[in-house]
Amino acid sequence: MFDRGPILGINHVLGQQAWARQRLASFAGRVVQVRLLPLPDLRLAITAEGLVAPAGADAVPDLDIDVKPAALPYLLLRDEAAMREVAITGSTDLAQVIRQLFRELEWDYEEDLSRLFGDVLAHRLAGAGRALFAWQREAGLRTAQNFAEYWTEEQPLIARRDDLARFGREVDALRDDAERLAERIERLQTPR
């Protein structure tokens, strides 16, 4: 079944954070449905322990979360801007807790690595992973900035902010000139 993997992962991360389980436990019995096309819908029931379990197909969701497929990479990077691509409907108090968990809940992968490799090696592996991730993020940001500069400066597909402001001022001046000219023509046509 599709829901087994995500539920195990969510529960593992929740199991590492007591505060998150306490927050979710107050919503015991509520159902959250996550929709990410083309994957099947994921229905999660919140348990009294603050974990999640599979909800029955007939369970009515208290909260619907519709994720656009384009937002998935940004969600995995935990980019707050990705939340604009996520439609959340239903219980507002539960939605607020889910948003808080998205912002603050973190997987303690170093702890998991230490169980496999020991504390010292796990610390070094985690540090190397963080450095690699930071390097990839920085490289992606620089690449995006280079494309933006190329498209605005060398092959202008995108207008620069200054150019748009100047164009707006010129349009306003032209409109004012046209209004003054129309008033002048009207005065000249009016018999004295």
JSON list of N, CA and C in Angstrom, two decimals, residues 7 28-29 37 40 42 65 71 78 82 85 95 101 115 120 129 148-149 151 154 163 170-171 174:
[
{"chain": "A", "resi": 7, "resn": "ILE", "atom": "N", "xyz": [3.63, 7.08, 6.19]},
{"chain": "A", "resi": 7, "resn": "ILE", "atom": "CA", "xyz": [3.20, 7.04, 7.59]},
{"chain": "A", "resi": 7, "resn": "ILE", "atom": "C", "xyz": [4.37, 6.65, 8.50]},
{"chain": "A", "resi": 28, "resn": "ALA", "atom": "N", "xyz": [-6.56, 14.32, 18.28]},
{"chain": "A", "resi": 28, "resn": "ALA", "atom": "CA", "xyz": [-6.77, 12.88, 18.13]},
{"chain": "A", "resi": 28, "resn": "ALA", "atom": "C", "xyz": [-8.14, 12.60, 17.52]},
{"chain": "A", "resi": 29, "resn": "GLY", "atom": "N", "xyz": [-8.15, 11.68, 16.58]},
{"chain": "A", "resi": 29, "resn": "GLY", "atom": "CA", "xyz": [-9.39, 11.31, 15.91]},
{"chain": "A", "resi": 29, "resn": "GLY", "atom": "C", "xyz": [-9.66, 12.11, 14.65]},
{"chain": "A", "resi": 37, "resn": "LEU", "atom": "N", "xyz": [-1.09, 14.94, -6.89]},
{"chain": "A", "resi": 37, "resn": "LEU", "atom": "CA", "xyz": [-1.23, 14.21, -8.15]},
{"chain": "A", "resi": 37, "resn": "LEU", "atom": "C", "xyz": [0.15, 13.98, -8.75]},
{"chain": "A", "resi": 40, "resn": "PRO", "atom": "N", "xyz": [-1.71, 8.58, -5.30]},
{"chain": "A", "resi": 40, "resn": "PRO", "atom": "CA", "xyz": [-3.03, 8.42, -4.67]},
{"chain": "A", "resi": 40, "resn": "PRO", "atom": "C", "xyz": [-3.13, 9.30, -3.42]},
{"chain": "A", "resi": 42, "resn": "LEU", "atom": "N", "xyz": [-3.55, 10.48, 0.30]},
{"chain": "A", "resi": 42, "resn": "LEU", "atom": "CA", "xyz": [-3.04, 9.94, 1.55]},
{"chain": "A", "resi": 42, "resn": "LEU", "atom": "C", "xyz": [-3.95, 10.43, 2.67]},
{"chain": "A", "resi": 65, "resn": "ILE", "atom": "N", "xyz": [-5.34, 18.92, 2.19]},
{"chain": "A", "resi": 65, "resn": "ILE", "atom": "CA", "xyz": [-4.12, 19.59, 1.76]},
{"chain": "A", "resi": 65, "resn": "ILE", "atom": "C", "xyz": [-3.86, 19.18, 0.32]},
{"chain": "A", "resi": 71, "resn": "ALA", "atom": "N", "xyz": [5.32, 22.18, -6.55]},
{"chain": "A", "resi": 71, "resn": "ALA", "atom": "CA", "xyz": [5.74, 22.65, -5.22]},
{"chain": "A", "resi": 71, "resn": "ALA", "atom": "C", "xyz": [6.53, 21.59, -4.45]},
{"chain": "A", "resi": 78, "resn": "ARG", "atom": "N", "xyz": [12.08, 22.58, 2.23]},
{"chain": "A", "resi": 78, "resn": "ARG", "atom": "CA", "xyz": [11.48, 23.31, 3.35]},
{"chain": "A", "resi": 78, "resn": "ARG", "atom": "C", "xyz": [11.44, 24.81, 3.07]},
{"chain": "A", "resi": 82, "resn": "ALA", "atom": "N", "xyz": [6.96, 27.69, -0.83]},
{"chain": "A", "resi": 82, "resn": "ALA", "atom": "CA", "xyz": [6.21, 26.56, -1.38]},
{"chain": "A", "resi": 82, "resn": "ALA", "atom": "C", "xyz": [4.79, 26.51, -0.83]},
{"chain": "A", "resi": 85, "resn": "GLU", "atom": "N", "xyz": [1.87, 27.36, -2.96]},
{"chain": "A", "resi": 85, "resn": "GLU", "atom": "CA", "xyz": [1.42, 26.38, -3.93]},
{"chain": "A", "resi": 85, "resn": "GLU", "atom": "C", "xyz": [0.65, 25.24, -3.29]},
{"chain": "A", "resi": 95, "resn": "ALA", "atom": "N", "xyz": [-5.05, 23.27, 10.68]},
{"chain": "A", "resi": 95, "resn": "ALA", "atom": "CA", "xyz": [-4.20, 23.81, 9.61]},
{"chain": "A", "resi": 95, "resn": "ALA", "atom": "C", "xyz": [-3.05, 24.62, 10.19]},
{"chain": "A", "resi": 101, "resn": "LEU", "atom": "N", "xyz": [4.20, 22.71, 12.19]},
{"chain": "A", "resi": 101, "resn": "LEU", "atom": "CA", "xyz": [5.03, 21.51, 12.06]},
{"chain": "A", "resi": 101, "resn": "LEU", "atom": "C", "xyz": [5.90, 21.60, 10.81]},
{"chain": "A", "resi": 115, "resn": "ARG", "atom": "N", "xyz": [23.14, 5.60, 15.28]},
{"chain": "A", "resi": 115, "resn": "ARG", "atom": "CA", "xyz": [22.75, 4.23, 15.62]},
{"chain": "A", "resi": 115, "resn": "ARG", "atom": "C", "xyz": [23.41, 3.22, 14.68]},
{"chain": "A", "resi": 120, "resn": "VAL", "atom": "N", "xyz": [30.79, 9.52, 16.37]},
{"chain": "A", "resi": 120, "resn": "VAL", "atom": "CA", "xyz": [31.82, 10.32, 15.69]},
{"chain": "A", "resi": 120, "resn": "VAL", "atom": "C", "xyz": [31.60, 10.32, 14.18]},
{"chain": "A", "resi": 129, "resn": "GLY", "atom": "N", "xyz": [27.12, 16.17, 4.86]},
{"chain": "A", "resi": 129, "resn": "GLY", "atom": "CA", "xyz": [25.82, 16.31, 4.19]},
{"chain": "A", "resi": 129, "resn": "GLY", "atom": "C", "xyz": [25.32, 17.74, 4.24]},
{"chain": "A", "resi": 148, "resn": "ALA", "atom": "N", "xyz": [18.81, 35.15, -14.53]},
{"chain": "A", "resi": 148, "resn": "ALA", "atom": "CA", "xyz": [18.04, 36.39, -14.44]},
{"chain": "A", "resi": 148, "resn": "ALA", "atom": "C", "xyz": [18.84, 37.56, -15.01]},
{"chain": "A", "resi": 149, "resn": "GLU", "atom": "N", "xyz": [20.13, 37.62, -14.68]},
{"chain": "A", "resi": 149, "resn": "GLU", "atom": "CA", "xyz": [20.97, 38.70, -15.21]},
{"chain": "A", "resi": 149, "resn": "GLU", "atom": "C", "xyz": [21.11, 38.59, -16.73]},
{"chain": "A", "resi": 151, "resn": "TRP", "atom": "N", "xyz": [18.98, 37.23, -18.81]},
{"chain": "A", "resi": 151, "resn": "TRP", "atom": "CA", "xyz": [17.71, 37.56, -19.46]},
{"chain": "A", "resi": 151, "resn": "TRP", "atom": "C", "xyz": [17.34, 39.03, -19.35]},
{"chain": "A", "resi": 154, "resn": "GLU", "atom": "N", "xyz": [21.66, 40.81, -21.19]},
{"chain": "A", "resi": 154, "resn": "GLU", "atom": "CA", "xyz": [22.24, 40.44, -22.47]},
{"chain": "A", "resi": 154, "resn": "GLU", "atom": "C", "xyz": [21.20, 40.01, -23.50]},
{"chain": "A", "resi": 163, "resn": "ASP", "atom": "N", "xyz": [13.73, 49.82, -15.57]},
{"chain": "A", "resi": 163, "resn": "ASP", "atom": "CA", "xyz": [13.11, 50.06, -16.88]},
{"chain": "A", "resi": 163, "resn": "ASP", "atom": "C", "xyz": [11.59, 50.12, -16.76]},
{"chain": "A", "resi": 170, "resn": "GLU", "atom": "N", "xyz": [6.96, 57.44, -17.93]},
{"chain": "A", "resi": 170, "resn": "GLU", "atom": "CA", "xyz": [6.76, 57.97, -19.28]},
{"chain": "A", "resi": 170, "resn": "GLU", "atom": "C", "xyz": [5.31, 57.83, -19.72]},
{"chain": "A", "resi": 171, "resn": "VAL", "atom": "N", "xyz": [4.67, 56.73, -19.38]},
{"chain": "A", "resi": 171, "resn": "VAL", "atom": "CA", "xyz": [3.25, 56.55, -19.71]},
{"chain": "A", "resi": 171, "resn": "VAL", "atom": "C", "xyz": [2.41, 57.59, -18.97]},
{"chain": "A", "resi": 174, "resn": "LEU", "atom": "N", "xyz": [2.91, 60.94, -20.66]},
{"chain": "A", "resi": 174, "resn": "LEU", "atom": "CA", "xyz": [2.20, 60.96, -21.94]},
{"chain": "A", "resi": 174, "resn": "LEU", "atom": "C", "xyz": [0.70, 61.12, -21.74]}
]
